[in-house]
XYZ file of C-alpha atoms in Angstrom:
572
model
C 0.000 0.000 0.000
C 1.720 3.208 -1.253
C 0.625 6.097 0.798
C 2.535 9.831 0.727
C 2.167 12.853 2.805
C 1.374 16.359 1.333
C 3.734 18.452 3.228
C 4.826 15.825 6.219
C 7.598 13.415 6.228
C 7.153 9.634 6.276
C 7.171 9.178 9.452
C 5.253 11.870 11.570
C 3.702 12.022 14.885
C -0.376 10.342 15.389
C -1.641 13.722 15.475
C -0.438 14.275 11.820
C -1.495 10.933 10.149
C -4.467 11.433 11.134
C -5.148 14.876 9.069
C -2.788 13.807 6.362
C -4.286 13.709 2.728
C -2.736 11.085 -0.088
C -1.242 11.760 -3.248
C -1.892 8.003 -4.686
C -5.144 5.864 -4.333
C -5.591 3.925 -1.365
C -5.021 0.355 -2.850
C -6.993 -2.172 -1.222
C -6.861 -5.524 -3.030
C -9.218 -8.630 -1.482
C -5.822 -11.166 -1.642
C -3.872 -8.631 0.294
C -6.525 -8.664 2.787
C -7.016 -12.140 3.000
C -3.461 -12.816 3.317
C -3.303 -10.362 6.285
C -5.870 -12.581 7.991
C -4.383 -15.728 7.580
C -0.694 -14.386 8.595
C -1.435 -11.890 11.386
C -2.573 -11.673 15.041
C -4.834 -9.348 15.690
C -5.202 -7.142 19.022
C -8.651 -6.547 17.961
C -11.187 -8.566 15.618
C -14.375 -6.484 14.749
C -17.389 -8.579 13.254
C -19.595 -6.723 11.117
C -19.138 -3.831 8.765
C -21.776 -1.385 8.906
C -21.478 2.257 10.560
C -20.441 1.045 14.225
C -18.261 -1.566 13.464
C -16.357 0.493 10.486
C -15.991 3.535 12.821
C -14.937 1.018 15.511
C -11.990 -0.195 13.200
C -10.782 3.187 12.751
C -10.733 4.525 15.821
C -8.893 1.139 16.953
C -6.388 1.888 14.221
C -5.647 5.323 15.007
C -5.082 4.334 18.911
C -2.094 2.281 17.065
C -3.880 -1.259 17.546
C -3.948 -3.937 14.394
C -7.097 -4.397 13.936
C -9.195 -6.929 11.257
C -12.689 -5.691 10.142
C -14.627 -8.058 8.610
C -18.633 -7.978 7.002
C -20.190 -10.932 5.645
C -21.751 -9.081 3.341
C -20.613 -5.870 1.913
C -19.878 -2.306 3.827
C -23.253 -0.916 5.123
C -25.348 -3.597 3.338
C -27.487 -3.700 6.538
C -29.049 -1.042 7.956
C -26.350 1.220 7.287
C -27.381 2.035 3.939
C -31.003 1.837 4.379
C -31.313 5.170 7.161
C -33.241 7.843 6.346
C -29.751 9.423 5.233
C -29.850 12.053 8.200
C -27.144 13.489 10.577
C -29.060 14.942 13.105
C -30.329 15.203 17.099
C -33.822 14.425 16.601
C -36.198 16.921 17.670
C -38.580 13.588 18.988
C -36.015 13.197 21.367
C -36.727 16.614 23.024
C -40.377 15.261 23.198
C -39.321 12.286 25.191
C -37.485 13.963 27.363
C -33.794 12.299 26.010
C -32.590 15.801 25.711
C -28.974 14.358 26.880
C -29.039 12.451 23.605
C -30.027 15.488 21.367
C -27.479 17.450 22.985
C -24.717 14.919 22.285
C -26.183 14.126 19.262
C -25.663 17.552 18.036
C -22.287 17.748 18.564
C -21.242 14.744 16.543
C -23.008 16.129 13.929
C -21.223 19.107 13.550
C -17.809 17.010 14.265
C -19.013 14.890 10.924
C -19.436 18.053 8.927
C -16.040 18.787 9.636
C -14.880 15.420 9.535
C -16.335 14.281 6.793
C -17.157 17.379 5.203
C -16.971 15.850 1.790
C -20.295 13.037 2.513
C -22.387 15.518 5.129
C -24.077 18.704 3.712
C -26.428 21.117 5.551
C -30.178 19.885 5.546
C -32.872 22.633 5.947
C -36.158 21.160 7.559
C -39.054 22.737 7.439
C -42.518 22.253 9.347
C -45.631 23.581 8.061
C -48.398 25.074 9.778
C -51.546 23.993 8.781
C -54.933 25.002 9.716
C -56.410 21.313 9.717
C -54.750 17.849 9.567
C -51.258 19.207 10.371
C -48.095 17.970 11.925
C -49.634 19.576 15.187
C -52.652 22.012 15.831
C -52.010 25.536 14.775
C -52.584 26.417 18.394
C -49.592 25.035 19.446
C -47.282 26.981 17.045
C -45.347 28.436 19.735
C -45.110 25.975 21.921
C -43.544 24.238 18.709
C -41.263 27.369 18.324
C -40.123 26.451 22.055
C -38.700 23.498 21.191
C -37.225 24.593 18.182
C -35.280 27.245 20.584
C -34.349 24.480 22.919
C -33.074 22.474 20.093
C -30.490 25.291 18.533
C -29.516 25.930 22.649
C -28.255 22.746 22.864
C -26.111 22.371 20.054
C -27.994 23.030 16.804
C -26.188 26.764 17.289
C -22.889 25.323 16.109
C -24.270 24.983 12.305
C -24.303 28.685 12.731
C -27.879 29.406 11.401
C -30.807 29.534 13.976
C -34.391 28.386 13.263
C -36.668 30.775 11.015
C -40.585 31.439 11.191
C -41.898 31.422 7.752
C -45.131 32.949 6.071
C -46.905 31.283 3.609
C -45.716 32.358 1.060
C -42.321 31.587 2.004
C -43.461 28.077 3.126
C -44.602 27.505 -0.673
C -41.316 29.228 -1.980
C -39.721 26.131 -0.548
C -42.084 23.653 -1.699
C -44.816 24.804 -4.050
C -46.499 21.918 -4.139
C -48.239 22.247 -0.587
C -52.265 22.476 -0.245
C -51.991 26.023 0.097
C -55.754 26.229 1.478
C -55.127 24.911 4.636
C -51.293 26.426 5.024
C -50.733 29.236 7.699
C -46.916 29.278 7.864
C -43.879 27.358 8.714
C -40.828 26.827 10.615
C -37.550 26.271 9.223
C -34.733 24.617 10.880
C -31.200 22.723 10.069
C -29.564 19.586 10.548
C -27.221 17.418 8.115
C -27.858 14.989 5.568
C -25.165 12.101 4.174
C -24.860 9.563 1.980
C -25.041 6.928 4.744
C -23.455 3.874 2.421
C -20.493 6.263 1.135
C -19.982 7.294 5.010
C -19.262 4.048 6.120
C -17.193 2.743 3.086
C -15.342 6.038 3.705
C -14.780 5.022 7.225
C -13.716 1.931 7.003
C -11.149 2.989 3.768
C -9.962 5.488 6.264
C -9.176 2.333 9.092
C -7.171 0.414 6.364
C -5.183 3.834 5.589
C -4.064 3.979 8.985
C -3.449 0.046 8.620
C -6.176 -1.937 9.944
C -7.325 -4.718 7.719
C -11.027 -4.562 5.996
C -12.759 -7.108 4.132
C -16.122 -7.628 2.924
C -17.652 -10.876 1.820
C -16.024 -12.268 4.951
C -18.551 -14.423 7.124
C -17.797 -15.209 10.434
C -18.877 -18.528 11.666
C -17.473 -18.579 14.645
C -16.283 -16.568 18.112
C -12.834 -19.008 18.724
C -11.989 -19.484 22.795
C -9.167 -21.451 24.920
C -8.677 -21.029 28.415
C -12.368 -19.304 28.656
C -10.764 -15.886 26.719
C -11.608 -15.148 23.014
C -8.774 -16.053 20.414
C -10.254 -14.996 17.405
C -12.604 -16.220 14.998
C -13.694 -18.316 12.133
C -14.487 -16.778 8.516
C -15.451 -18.044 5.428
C -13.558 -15.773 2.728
C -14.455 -17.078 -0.849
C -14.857 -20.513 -0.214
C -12.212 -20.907 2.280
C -12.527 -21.186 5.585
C -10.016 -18.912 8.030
C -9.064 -19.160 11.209
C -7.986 -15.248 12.404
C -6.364 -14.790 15.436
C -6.909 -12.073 17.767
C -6.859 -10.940 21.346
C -10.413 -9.698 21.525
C -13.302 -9.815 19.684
C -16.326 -6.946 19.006
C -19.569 -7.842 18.220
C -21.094 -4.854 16.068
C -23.660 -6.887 13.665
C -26.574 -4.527 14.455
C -30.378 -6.668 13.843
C -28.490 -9.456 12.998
C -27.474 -10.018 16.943
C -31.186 -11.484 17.242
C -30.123 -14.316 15.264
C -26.258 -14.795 16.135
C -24.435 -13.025 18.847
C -21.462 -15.333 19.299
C -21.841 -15.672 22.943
C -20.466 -18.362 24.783
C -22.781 -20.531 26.720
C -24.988 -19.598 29.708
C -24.337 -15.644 28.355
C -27.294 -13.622 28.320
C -27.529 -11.693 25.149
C -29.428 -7.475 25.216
C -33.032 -8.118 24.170
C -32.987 -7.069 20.409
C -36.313 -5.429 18.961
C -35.057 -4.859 15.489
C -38.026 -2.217 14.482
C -38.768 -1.866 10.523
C -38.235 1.656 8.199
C -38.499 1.900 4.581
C -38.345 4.754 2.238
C -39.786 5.227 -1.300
C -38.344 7.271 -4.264
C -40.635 9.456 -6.456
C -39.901 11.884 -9.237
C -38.161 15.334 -7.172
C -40.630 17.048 -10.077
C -43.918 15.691 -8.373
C -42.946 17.256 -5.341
C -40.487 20.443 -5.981
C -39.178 20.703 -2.787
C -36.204 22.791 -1.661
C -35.521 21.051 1.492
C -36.768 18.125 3.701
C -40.506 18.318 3.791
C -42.733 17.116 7.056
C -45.992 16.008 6.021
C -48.498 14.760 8.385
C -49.982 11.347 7.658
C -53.398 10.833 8.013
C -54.834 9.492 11.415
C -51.401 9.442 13.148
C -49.925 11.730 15.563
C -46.076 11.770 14.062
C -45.258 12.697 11.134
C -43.439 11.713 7.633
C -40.412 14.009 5.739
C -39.508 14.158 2.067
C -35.918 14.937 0.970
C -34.471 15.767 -2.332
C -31.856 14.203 -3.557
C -30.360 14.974 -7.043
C -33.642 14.678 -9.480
C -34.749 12.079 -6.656
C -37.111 12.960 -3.541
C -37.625 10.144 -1.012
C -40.506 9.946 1.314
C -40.211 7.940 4.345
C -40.568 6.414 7.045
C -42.139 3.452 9.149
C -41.730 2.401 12.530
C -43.318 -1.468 13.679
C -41.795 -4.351 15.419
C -40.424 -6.993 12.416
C -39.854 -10.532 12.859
C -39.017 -11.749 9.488
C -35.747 -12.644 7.386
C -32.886 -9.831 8.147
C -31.432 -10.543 5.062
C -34.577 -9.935 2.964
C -36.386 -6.885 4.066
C -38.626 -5.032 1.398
C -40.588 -1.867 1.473
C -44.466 -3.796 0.752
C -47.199 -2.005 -1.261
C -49.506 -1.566 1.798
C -46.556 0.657 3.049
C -45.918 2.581 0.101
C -49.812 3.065 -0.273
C -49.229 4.794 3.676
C -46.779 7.048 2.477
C -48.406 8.050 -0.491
C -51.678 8.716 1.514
C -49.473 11.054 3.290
C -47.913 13.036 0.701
C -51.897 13.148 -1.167
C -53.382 14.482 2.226
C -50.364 17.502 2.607
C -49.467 18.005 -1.049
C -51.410 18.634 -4.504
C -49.665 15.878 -6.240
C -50.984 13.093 -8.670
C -48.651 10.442 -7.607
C -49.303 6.755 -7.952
C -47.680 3.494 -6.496
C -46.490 2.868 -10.605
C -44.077 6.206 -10.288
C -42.131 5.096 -7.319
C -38.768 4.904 -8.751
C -37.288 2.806 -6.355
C -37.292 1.802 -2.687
C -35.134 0.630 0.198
C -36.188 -1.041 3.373
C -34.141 -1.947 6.695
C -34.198 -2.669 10.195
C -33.429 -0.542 13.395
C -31.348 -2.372 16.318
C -34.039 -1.315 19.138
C -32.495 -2.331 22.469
C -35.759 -2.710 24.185
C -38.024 -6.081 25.323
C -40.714 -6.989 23.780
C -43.982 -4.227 24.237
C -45.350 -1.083 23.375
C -44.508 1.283 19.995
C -41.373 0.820 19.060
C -41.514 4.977 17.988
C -41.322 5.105 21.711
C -38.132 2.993 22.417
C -35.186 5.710 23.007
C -32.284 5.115 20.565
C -29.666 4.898 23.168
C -27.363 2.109 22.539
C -25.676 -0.713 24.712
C -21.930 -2.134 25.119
C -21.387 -5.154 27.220
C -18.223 -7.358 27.728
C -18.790 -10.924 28.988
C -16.023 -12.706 31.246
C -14.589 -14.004 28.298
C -13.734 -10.827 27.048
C -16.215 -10.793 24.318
C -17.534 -7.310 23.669
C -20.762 -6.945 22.004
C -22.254 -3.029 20.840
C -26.062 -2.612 19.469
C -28.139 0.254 19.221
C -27.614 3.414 18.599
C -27.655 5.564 15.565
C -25.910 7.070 12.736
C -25.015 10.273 13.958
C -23.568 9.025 16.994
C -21.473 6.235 15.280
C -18.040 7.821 16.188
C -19.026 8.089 19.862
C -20.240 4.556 20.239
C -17.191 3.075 18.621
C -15.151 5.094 21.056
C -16.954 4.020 23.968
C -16.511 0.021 21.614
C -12.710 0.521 21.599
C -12.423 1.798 25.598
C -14.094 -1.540 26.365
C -11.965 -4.109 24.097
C -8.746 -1.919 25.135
C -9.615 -2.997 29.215
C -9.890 -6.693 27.765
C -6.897 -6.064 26.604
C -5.656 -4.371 29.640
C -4.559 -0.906 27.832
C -5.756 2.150 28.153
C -4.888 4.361 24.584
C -6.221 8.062 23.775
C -8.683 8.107 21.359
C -7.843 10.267 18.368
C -11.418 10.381 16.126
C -12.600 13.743 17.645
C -10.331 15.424 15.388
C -9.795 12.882 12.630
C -10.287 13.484 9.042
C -12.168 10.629 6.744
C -10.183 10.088 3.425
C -11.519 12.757 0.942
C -11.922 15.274 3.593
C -8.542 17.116 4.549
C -8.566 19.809 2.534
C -11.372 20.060 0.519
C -13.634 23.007 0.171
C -17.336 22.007 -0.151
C -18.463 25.218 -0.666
C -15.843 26.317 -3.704
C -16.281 22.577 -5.285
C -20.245 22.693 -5.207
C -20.110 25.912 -6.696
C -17.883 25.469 -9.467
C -20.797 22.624 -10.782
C -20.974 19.654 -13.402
C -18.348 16.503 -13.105
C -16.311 18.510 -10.193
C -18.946 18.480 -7.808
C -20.590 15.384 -8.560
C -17.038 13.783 -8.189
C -16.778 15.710 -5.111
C -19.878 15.082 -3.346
C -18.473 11.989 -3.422
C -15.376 10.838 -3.195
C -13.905 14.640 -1.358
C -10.164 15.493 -2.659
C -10.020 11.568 -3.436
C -11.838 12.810 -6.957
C -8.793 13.691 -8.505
C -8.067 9.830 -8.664
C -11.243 9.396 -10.195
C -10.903 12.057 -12.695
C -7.310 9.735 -13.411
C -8.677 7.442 -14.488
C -11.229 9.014 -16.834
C -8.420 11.244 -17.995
C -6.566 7.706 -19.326
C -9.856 6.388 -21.027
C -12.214 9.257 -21.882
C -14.803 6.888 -23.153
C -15.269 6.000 -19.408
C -17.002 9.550 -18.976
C -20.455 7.506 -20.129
C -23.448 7.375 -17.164
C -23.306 4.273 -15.602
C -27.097 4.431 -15.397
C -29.252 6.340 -18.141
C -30.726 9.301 -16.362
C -27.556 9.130 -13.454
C -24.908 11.218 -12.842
C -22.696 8.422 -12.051
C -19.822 7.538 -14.606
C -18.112 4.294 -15.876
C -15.041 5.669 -14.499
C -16.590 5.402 -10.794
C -17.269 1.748 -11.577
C -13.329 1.177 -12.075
C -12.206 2.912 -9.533
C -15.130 1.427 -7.229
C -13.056 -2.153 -8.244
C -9.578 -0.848 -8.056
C -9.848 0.660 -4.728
C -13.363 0.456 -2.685
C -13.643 -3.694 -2.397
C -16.412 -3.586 -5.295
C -17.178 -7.542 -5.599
C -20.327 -7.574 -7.651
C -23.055 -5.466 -9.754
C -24.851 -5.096 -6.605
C -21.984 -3.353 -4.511
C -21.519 -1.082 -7.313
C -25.447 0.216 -7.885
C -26.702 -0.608 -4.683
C -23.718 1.114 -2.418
C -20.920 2.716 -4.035
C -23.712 4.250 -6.598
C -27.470 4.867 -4.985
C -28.618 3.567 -8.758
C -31.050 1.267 -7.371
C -33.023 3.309 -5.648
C -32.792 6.417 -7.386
C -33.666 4.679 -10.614
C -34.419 0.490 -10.217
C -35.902 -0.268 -13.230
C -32.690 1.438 -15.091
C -30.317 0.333 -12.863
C -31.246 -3.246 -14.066
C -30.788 -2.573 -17.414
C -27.390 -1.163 -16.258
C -26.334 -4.802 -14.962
C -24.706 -6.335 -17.528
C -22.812 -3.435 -18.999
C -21.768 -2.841 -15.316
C -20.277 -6.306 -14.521
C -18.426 -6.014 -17.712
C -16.425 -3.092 -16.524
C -15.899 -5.514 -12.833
C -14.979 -8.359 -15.034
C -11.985 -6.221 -16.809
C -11.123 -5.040 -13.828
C -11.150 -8.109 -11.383
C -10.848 -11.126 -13.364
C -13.518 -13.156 -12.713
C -14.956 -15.526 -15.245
C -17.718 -15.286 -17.784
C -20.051 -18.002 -15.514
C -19.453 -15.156 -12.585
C -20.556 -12.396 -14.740
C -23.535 -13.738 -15.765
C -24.408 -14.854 -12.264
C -23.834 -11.171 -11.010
C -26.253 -10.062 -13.565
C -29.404 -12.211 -13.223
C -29.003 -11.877 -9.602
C -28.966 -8.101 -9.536
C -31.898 -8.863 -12.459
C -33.903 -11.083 -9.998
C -33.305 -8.813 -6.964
C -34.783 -5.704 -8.550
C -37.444 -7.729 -9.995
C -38.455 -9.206 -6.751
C -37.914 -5.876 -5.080
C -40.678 -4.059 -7.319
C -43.347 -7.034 -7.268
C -43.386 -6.984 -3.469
C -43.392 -3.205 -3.995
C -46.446 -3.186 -6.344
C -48.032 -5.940 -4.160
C -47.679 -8.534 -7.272
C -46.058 -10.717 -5.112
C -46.142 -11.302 -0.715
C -43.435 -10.034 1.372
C -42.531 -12.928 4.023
C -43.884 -10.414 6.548
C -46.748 -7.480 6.310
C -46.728 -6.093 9.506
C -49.540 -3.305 10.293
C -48.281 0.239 9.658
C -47.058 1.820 12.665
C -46.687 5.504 13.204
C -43.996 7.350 10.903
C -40.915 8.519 12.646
């Protein structure tokens, strides 16, 4: 792995590596890795790869550990890319009374926006008044405006705009699409938005920079013990079965610790309530919004939100107890048909279940028994470490990732019987140490698409186009995204399949499904070049991205059953 310094030597103090920027691409080939695991010993083993666990691998790297990160799957293929894309402290939270948790949420937001400046943008929000049906009774516009104050007091200040009443006509400047008829006014406040499958691939890039060891498509089997202490752990790596040594072991597999937690006997395991969200994507022209929307839905007391993104607007989301397959969660037409209802009832719109352009559907890690709304379960999380030194995180969100891996890392270092400074308060994500969001965005076209995306890491992009122009085709008709992305997606993100590539390092499938499929082949043609797999492999990767999207839209439509239709609970 070549790495160099802009303006450091090779060899520099902690403090410096971690705000250093590279002048080659990060090289991270799936051999290299793999080798790693079979040769090395570990001080820390992390299983699972979504937002905890990758920010949990580089805050164990920059402490100076060797640490192994390993997903079964792919980076954020859980519920890590299925959020509802927001960096923010949750204004619900203030209603139940969890204002610690806004307040600390708010200040890892603004430490993303610096950290990650490149993936987290500014996010207006804006409530509407309404005279009937609304979010809340007029009447109780200023208690609203209350707890819009008490929100910026305790941290939402540091994005260094405060809230803003609106008139009407200001409320429709934003979104023109609103029932005007029954509109009084508005509030508008801020919080942060990210691409939440880009954030954690960034992460966890930004862990094997600073030498930790990251693989997807690495299942493991097994939590290894002798003399009643963790030693590691058994994966299966493309067909091949690995036995990785390490001193201690983290748990961070979200949901998916309902179903394996890798306990040792007579261990009781947190009572997972993995709660159910989905969001839908429309045409942005249907709704013409500015910023993220809150609509009320009809007969509940919460509320749903609309965001833009690109030529995109997705509505979202749901909130019920689920029960079914983790690895096979879809958004089902009687939910869609709820969030439409919403979106009729606020908004003149003629939108129909046939122009949902795609959809995405996950799971929450609720740390909560069974009982009662799961809209009502706080989103605090849990770390535990049992006496064999197994330490286990859950719960939680996104915006809060970076704390929760630090609080991972101070548990795992007492197994190990340490006690290092943690350095991600401070520490840049690859692509973000030196770039200018502001003076990219506004220069337009390829430049800020590229960095929107990839941060000062674009350049290597733009490489590669600059060596084979006719890479500079969309990836997906209708897309921004380029062929060139695709390569460099291969040559230095982990990019196994067609499905990585339009489902993660591209949002092509649900920004545009239908197109995304037709995409497929031409898409693991550009993997095949670049990795080397055979022809049988390609056409696998294609009628299984095929078959995905296909099953994805019947459930959708409601042409075919989901394995579980649970009764719509309130939106969040």
């Amino acid at each position: 792995m070549k790495m160099k310094t802009v303006g450091l030597p090779a060899r520099k103090t902690d403090r410096a590596r971690e705000r250093m920027t590279i002048t080659e691409p990060l090289q991270l080939r799936r051999a290299d890795q793999a080798e790693r695991l079979r040769s090395e010993r570990f001080d820390i083993i992390i299983v699972g790869g979504g937002i905890t666990g990758a920010y949990a691998a580089m805050d164990a790297a920059l402490r100076g550990y060797s640490v192994a990160l390993l997903e079964k799957d792919d980076f954020a293929s859980g519920t890590s890319s299925k959020s509802s894309k927001m960096i923010h402290g949750g204004l619900r939270y203030i209603e139940q009374g969890n204002l610690p948790l806004v307040r600390h949420s708010l200040l890892e937001r603004q430490r993303l926006r610096k950290n990650a400046r490149h993936l987290v943008q500014r996010l207006p929000f804006l409530f509407p008044v309404l005279s009937v049906d609304g979010v809340f009774d007029r009447r109780l516009a200023a208690g609203f405006e209350s707890l819009l104050w008490t929100y910026d007091l305790a941290g939402g200040w540091r994005e260094g705009i405060l809230h803003q009443k609106l008139s009407k006509s200001e409320v429709l400047a934003h979104c023109p699409t609103f029932k005007a008829e029954n509109l009084d006014g508005g509030f508008l406040y801020f919080d942060a938005r990210a691409d939440d499958a880009r954030l954690t691939l960034a992460i966890a890039r930004t862990a094997a920079l600073h030498g930790a060891v990251v693989l997807n498509g690495a299942k493991v089997t097994d939590v290894r013990r002798g003399g009643g202490k963790v030693t590691g752990v058994t994966a299966e790596v493309d067909g091949e079965e690995i036995a990785v040594s390490g001193r201690s072991v983290v748990i961070a597999v979200g949901s998916w610790l309902r179903d394996w937690n890798g306990a040792g006997k007579d261990v009781d395991a947190p009572n997972i309530r993995p709660a159910k969200g989905v969001h839908v994507a429309v045409p942005w022209l249907k709704i013409q919004n500015d910023c993220t929307v809150t609509i009320p839905v009809p007969g509940r007391n919460r509320r749903a939100t609309i965001t833009r993104w690109g030529d995109t607007a997705y509505l979202g989301t749901t909130d019920e107890d689920y029960q079914g397959d983790l690895d096979d969660v879809h958004c089902t037409r009687e939910e869609l048909d709820f969030l439409l209802d919403g979106a009729r009832t606020a908004l003149n719109v003629d939108i129909e279940p046939e122009d949902a352009l795609g959809s995405i559907a996950g799971t929450r890690p609720l740390v909560a028994p069974p009982g009662g709304k799961t809209i009502e379960v706080k989103r605090n999380h849990e770390i535990r470490t049992d006496p064999d030194g197994l330490v286990t995180v859950v719960g939680g969100k996104l915006t809060t990732a970076r704390h929760m891996a630090e609080q991972t890392i101070d548990a795992a270092q007492r197994v190990l019987g340490e006690r290092r400074r943690v350095r991600t308060k401070d520490a840049y994500v690859l692509g973000a140490a030196g770039y200018d969001p502001e003076a990219v965005v506004a220069s337009g076209g390829l430049r800020a698409h590229l960095g929107e995306r990839y941060g000062t890491e674009s350049a290597f992009v733009s490489q590669i186009l600059a060596a084979d122009p006719s890479l500079g085709a969309p990836v997906v008709e209708g897309l921004p995204y380029l062929e060139a992305e695709v390569v460099y997606s291969a040559r230095h993100e982990l990019a196994r399949s067609v499905d990585d590539v339009l489902s993660r390092r591209t949002r092509s499938r649900i920004q545009a499904r239908d197109a995304s499929a037709a995409a497929a082949p031409r898409v693991a043609e550009l993997l095949q070049r670049e990795l080397g797999f055979s022809d049988a492999e390609r056409d696998r990767q294609v009628h299984d991205y095929e078959a995905a999207t296909a099953k994805e839209k019947a459930i959708l439509l409601g042409s075919e059953p989901a394995m579980q239709t649970p009764t719509i609970g309130e939106a969040a």
